[in-house]
Tab-separated table of C-alpha atoms in Angstrom:
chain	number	residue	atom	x	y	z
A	168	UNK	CA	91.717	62.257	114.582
A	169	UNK	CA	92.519	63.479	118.127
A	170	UNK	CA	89.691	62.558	120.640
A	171	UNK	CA	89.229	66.535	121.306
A	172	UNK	CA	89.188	67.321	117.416
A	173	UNK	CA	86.607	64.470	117.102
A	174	UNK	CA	84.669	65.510	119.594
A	175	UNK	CA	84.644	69.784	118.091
A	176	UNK	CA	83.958	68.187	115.256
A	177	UNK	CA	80.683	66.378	116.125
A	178	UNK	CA	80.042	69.422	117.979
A	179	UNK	CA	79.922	71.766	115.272
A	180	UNK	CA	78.092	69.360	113.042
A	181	UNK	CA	75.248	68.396	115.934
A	182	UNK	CA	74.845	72.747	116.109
A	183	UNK	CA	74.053	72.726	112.150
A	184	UNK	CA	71.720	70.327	112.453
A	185	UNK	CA	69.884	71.443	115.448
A	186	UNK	CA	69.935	74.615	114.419
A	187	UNK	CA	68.479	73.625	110.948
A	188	UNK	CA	65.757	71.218	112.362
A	189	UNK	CA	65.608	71.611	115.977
A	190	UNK	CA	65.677	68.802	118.929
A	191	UNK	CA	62.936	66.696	117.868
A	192	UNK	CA	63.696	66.896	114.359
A	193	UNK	CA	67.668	66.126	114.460
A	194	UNK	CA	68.547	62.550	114.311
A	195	UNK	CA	71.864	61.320	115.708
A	196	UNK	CA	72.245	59.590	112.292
A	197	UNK	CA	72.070	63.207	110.422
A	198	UNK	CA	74.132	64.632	112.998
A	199	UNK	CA	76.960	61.358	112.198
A	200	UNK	CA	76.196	61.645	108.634
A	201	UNK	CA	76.979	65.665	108.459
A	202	UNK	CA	80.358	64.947	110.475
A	203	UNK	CA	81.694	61.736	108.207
A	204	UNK	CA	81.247	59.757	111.066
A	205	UNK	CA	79.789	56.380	111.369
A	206	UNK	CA	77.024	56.571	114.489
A	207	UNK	CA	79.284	54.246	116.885
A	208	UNK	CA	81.949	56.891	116.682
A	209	UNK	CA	78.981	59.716	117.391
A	210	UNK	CA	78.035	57.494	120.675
A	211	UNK	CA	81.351	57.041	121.700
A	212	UNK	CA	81.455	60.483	122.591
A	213	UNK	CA	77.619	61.691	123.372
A	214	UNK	CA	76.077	58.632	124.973
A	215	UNK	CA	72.684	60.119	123.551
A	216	UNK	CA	71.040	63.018	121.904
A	217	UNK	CA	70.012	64.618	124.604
A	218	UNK	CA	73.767	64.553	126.325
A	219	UNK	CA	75.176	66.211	122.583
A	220	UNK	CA	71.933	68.964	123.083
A	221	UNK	CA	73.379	69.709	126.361
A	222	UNK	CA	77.104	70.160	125.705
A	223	UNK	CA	76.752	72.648	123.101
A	224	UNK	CA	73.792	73.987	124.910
A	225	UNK	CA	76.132	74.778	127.937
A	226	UNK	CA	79.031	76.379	125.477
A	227	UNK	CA	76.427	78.400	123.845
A	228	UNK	CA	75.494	79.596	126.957
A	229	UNK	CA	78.910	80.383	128.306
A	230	UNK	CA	79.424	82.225	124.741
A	231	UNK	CA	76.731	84.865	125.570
A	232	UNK	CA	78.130	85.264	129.513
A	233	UNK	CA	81.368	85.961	128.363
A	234	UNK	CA	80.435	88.121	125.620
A	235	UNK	CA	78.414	90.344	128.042
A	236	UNK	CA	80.807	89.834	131.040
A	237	UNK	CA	83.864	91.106	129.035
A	238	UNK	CA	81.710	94.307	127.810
A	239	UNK	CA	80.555	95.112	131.212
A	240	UNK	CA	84.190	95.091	131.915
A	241	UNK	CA	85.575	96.682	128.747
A	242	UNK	CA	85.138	100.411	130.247
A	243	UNK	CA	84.087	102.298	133.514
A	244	UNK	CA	81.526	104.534	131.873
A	245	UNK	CA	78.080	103.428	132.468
A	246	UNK	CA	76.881	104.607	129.015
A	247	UNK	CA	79.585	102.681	126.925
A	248	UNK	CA	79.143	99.982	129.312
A	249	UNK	CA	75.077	99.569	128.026
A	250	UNK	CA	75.876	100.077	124.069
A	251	UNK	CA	78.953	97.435	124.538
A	252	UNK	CA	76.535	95.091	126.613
A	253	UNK	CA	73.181	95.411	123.867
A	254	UNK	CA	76.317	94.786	121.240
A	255	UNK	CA	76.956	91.914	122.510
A	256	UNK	CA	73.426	90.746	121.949
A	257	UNK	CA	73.173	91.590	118.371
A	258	UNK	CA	76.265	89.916	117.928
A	259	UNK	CA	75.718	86.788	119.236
A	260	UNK	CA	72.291	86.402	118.168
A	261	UNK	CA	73.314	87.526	113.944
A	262	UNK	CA	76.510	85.010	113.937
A	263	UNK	CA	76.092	82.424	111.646
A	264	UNK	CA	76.536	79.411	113.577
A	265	UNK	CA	72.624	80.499	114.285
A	266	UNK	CA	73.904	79.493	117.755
A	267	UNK	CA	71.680	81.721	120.011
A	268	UNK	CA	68.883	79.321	118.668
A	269	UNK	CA	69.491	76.776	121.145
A	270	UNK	CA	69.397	79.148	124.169
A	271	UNK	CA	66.782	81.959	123.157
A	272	UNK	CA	64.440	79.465	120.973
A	273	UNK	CA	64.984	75.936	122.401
A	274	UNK	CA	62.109	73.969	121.619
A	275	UNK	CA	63.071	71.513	124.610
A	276	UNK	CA	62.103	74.901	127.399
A	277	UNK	CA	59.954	72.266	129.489
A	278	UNK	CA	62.671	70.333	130.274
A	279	UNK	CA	64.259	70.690	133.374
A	280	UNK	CA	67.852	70.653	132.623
A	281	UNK	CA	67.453	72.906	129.556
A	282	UNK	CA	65.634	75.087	131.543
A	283	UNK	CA	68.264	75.776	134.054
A	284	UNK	CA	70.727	76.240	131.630
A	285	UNK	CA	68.740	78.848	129.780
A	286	UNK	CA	67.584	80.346	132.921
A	287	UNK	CA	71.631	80.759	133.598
A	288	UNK	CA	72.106	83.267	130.843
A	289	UNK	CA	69.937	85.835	131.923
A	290	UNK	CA	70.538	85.172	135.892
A	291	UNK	CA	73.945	85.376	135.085
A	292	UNK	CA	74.093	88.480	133.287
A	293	UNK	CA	71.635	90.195	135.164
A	294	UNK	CA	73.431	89.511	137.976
A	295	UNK	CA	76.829	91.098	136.702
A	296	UNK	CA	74.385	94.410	135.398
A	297	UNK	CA	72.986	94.252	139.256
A	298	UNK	CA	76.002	95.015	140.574
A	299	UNK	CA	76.715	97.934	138.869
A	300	UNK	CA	73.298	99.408	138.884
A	301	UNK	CA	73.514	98.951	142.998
A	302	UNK	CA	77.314	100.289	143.307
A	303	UNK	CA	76.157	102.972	140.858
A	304	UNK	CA	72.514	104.395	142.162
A	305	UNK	CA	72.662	102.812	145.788
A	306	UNK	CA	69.444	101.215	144.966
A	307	UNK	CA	68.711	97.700	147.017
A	308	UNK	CA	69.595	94.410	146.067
A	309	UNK	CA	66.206	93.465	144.929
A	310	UNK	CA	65.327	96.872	142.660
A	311	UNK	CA	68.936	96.715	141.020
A	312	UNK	CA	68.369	92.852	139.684
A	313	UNK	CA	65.000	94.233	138.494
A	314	UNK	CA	66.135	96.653	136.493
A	315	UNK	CA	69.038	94.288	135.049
A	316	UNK	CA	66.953	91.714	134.659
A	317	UNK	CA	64.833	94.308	132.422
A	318	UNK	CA	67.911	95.118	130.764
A	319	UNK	CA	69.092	91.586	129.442
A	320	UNK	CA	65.162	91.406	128.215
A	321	UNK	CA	65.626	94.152	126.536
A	322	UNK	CA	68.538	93.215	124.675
A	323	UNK	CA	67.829	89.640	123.930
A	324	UNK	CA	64.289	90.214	122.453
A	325	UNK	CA	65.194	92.849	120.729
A	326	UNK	CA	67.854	91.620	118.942
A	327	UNK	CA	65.630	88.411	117.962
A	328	UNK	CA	62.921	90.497	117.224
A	329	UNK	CA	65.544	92.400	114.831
A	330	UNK	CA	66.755	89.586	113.480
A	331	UNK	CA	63.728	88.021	112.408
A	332	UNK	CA	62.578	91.288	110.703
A	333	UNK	CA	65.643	90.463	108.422
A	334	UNK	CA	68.359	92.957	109.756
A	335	UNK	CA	67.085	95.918	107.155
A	336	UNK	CA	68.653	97.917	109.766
A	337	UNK	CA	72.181	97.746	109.800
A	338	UNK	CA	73.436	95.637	113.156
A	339	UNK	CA	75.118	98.560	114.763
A	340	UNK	CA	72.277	100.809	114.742
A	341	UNK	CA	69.406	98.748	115.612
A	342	UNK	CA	72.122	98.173	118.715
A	343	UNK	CA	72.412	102.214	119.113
A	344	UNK	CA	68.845	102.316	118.783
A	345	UNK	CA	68.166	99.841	121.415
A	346	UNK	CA	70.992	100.740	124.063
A	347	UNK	CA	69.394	104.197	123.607
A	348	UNK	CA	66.596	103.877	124.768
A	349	UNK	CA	68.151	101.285	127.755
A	350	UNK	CA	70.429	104.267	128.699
A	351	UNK	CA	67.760	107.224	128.883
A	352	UNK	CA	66.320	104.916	131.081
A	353	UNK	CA	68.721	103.428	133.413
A	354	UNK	CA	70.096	106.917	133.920
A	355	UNK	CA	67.132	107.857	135.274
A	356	UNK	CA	68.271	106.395	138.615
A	357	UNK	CA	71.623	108.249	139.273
A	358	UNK	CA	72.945	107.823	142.910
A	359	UNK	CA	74.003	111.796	142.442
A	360	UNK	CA	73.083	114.836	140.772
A	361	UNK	CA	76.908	113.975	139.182
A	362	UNK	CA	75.691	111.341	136.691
C-alpha cells in the first residue's frame, strides 16, 4: 500500500480507538491490530503514541476551523451567518467518526501541546466571528473577541450538551434553537439603527 494510504489508514484506525477508549486506554498494539498492521509498520509512521494523538488531533482541529470558516463565509447576512456557524457545531460534533472527542473531551487537556492545539479551535474561530462583530457594530477589538469568544462557547457546549442528552431533538432544531438565542443576542449590538 502507498505510504499516504498507509498512513490514512492508521489514521482512521488510531481515531476509532481513541475515540472508543481514550489516550490512556488505547494501546499502539490495538491501534496496529484494528488497521491489519503489524506494530513495526504502525512505528514506521508515528514514532509514538503520543505523535499518532497529535496528527489526528491537529486534522480534527483543522476540520472544525474550516467548517466554521467556510460558514462565516457562505453568506453576507449576519443572521444566516450565526445559524450556518452553530450548524457547523452540531455537525461536527454528531458525525460518526466521534471525532470532536479528541478536541472538546481530550483527556490529555494538561498537556501542553494538546492544550495549544485545543486552545486553537476556539482562538481561531473566535477570531474569524471578531472580525465581523467589530466591522459590523464598531465595537473595540477587545469587546468584539468577547462576544465571539462567547459565541463559539455557546455553540460547542451546546451541541455536546445536546449530544449527550441523546439528540431527542432533531439536529437542525436544537441548532435553530441555539443560533436563536445567539442571534437575539448578538443583534443587540447593531452599529446602526439599520440592523
Amino acid at each position: 500500500m502507498p505510504r499516504r494510504e498507509r498512513r490514512a489508514q492508521l489514521l482512521d484506525s488510531a481515531l476509532e480507538v481513541f475515540v472508543a477508549q481514550g489516550y490512556h486506554a488505547a494501546a499502539m498494539d490495538d491501534i496496529a491490530d484494528r488497521a491489519g498492521v503489524s506494530k513495526p509498520v504502525l512505528y514506521q509512521h508515528f514514532p509514538g503514541k503520543m505523535d499518532l494523538y497529535l496528527a489526528l488531533l491537529d486534522a480534527s482541529c483543522s476540520t472544525i476551523v474550516e467548517n466554521c470558516r467556510e460558514a462565516l463565509a457562505s453568506t453576507s447576512d449576519n443572521k444566516a451567518r450565526v445559524e450556518a456557524t452553530i450548524q457547523a457545531f452540531y455537525s461536527y460534533v454528531s458525525s460518526e467518526t466521534g471525532a470532536f472527542r479528541l478536541v472538546f473531551e481530550s483527556d490529555l487537556t494538561s498537556e501542553p501541546e494538546v492544550r495549544t492545539r485545543v486552545d486553537r479551535v476556539t482562538t481561531e474561530i473566535a477570531t474569524e466571528i471578531a472580525q465581523v462583530i467589530k466591522a459590523d457594530t464598531g465595537l473595540p477589538d477587545e469587546a468584539s473577541e468577547l462576544l465571539a469568544a462567547s459565541l463559539v462557547g455557546m455553540a460547542q457546549v451546546s451541541a455536546r450538551f445536546w449530544l449527550a442528552g441523546g439528540g431527542e431533538i432533531p439536529q437542525k432544531t436544537a441548532a435553530a434553537l441555539i443560533s436563536g438565542l445567539a442571534w437575539r443576542g448578538i443583534a443587540g449590538y447593531p452599529l446602526t439603527d439599520e440592523n
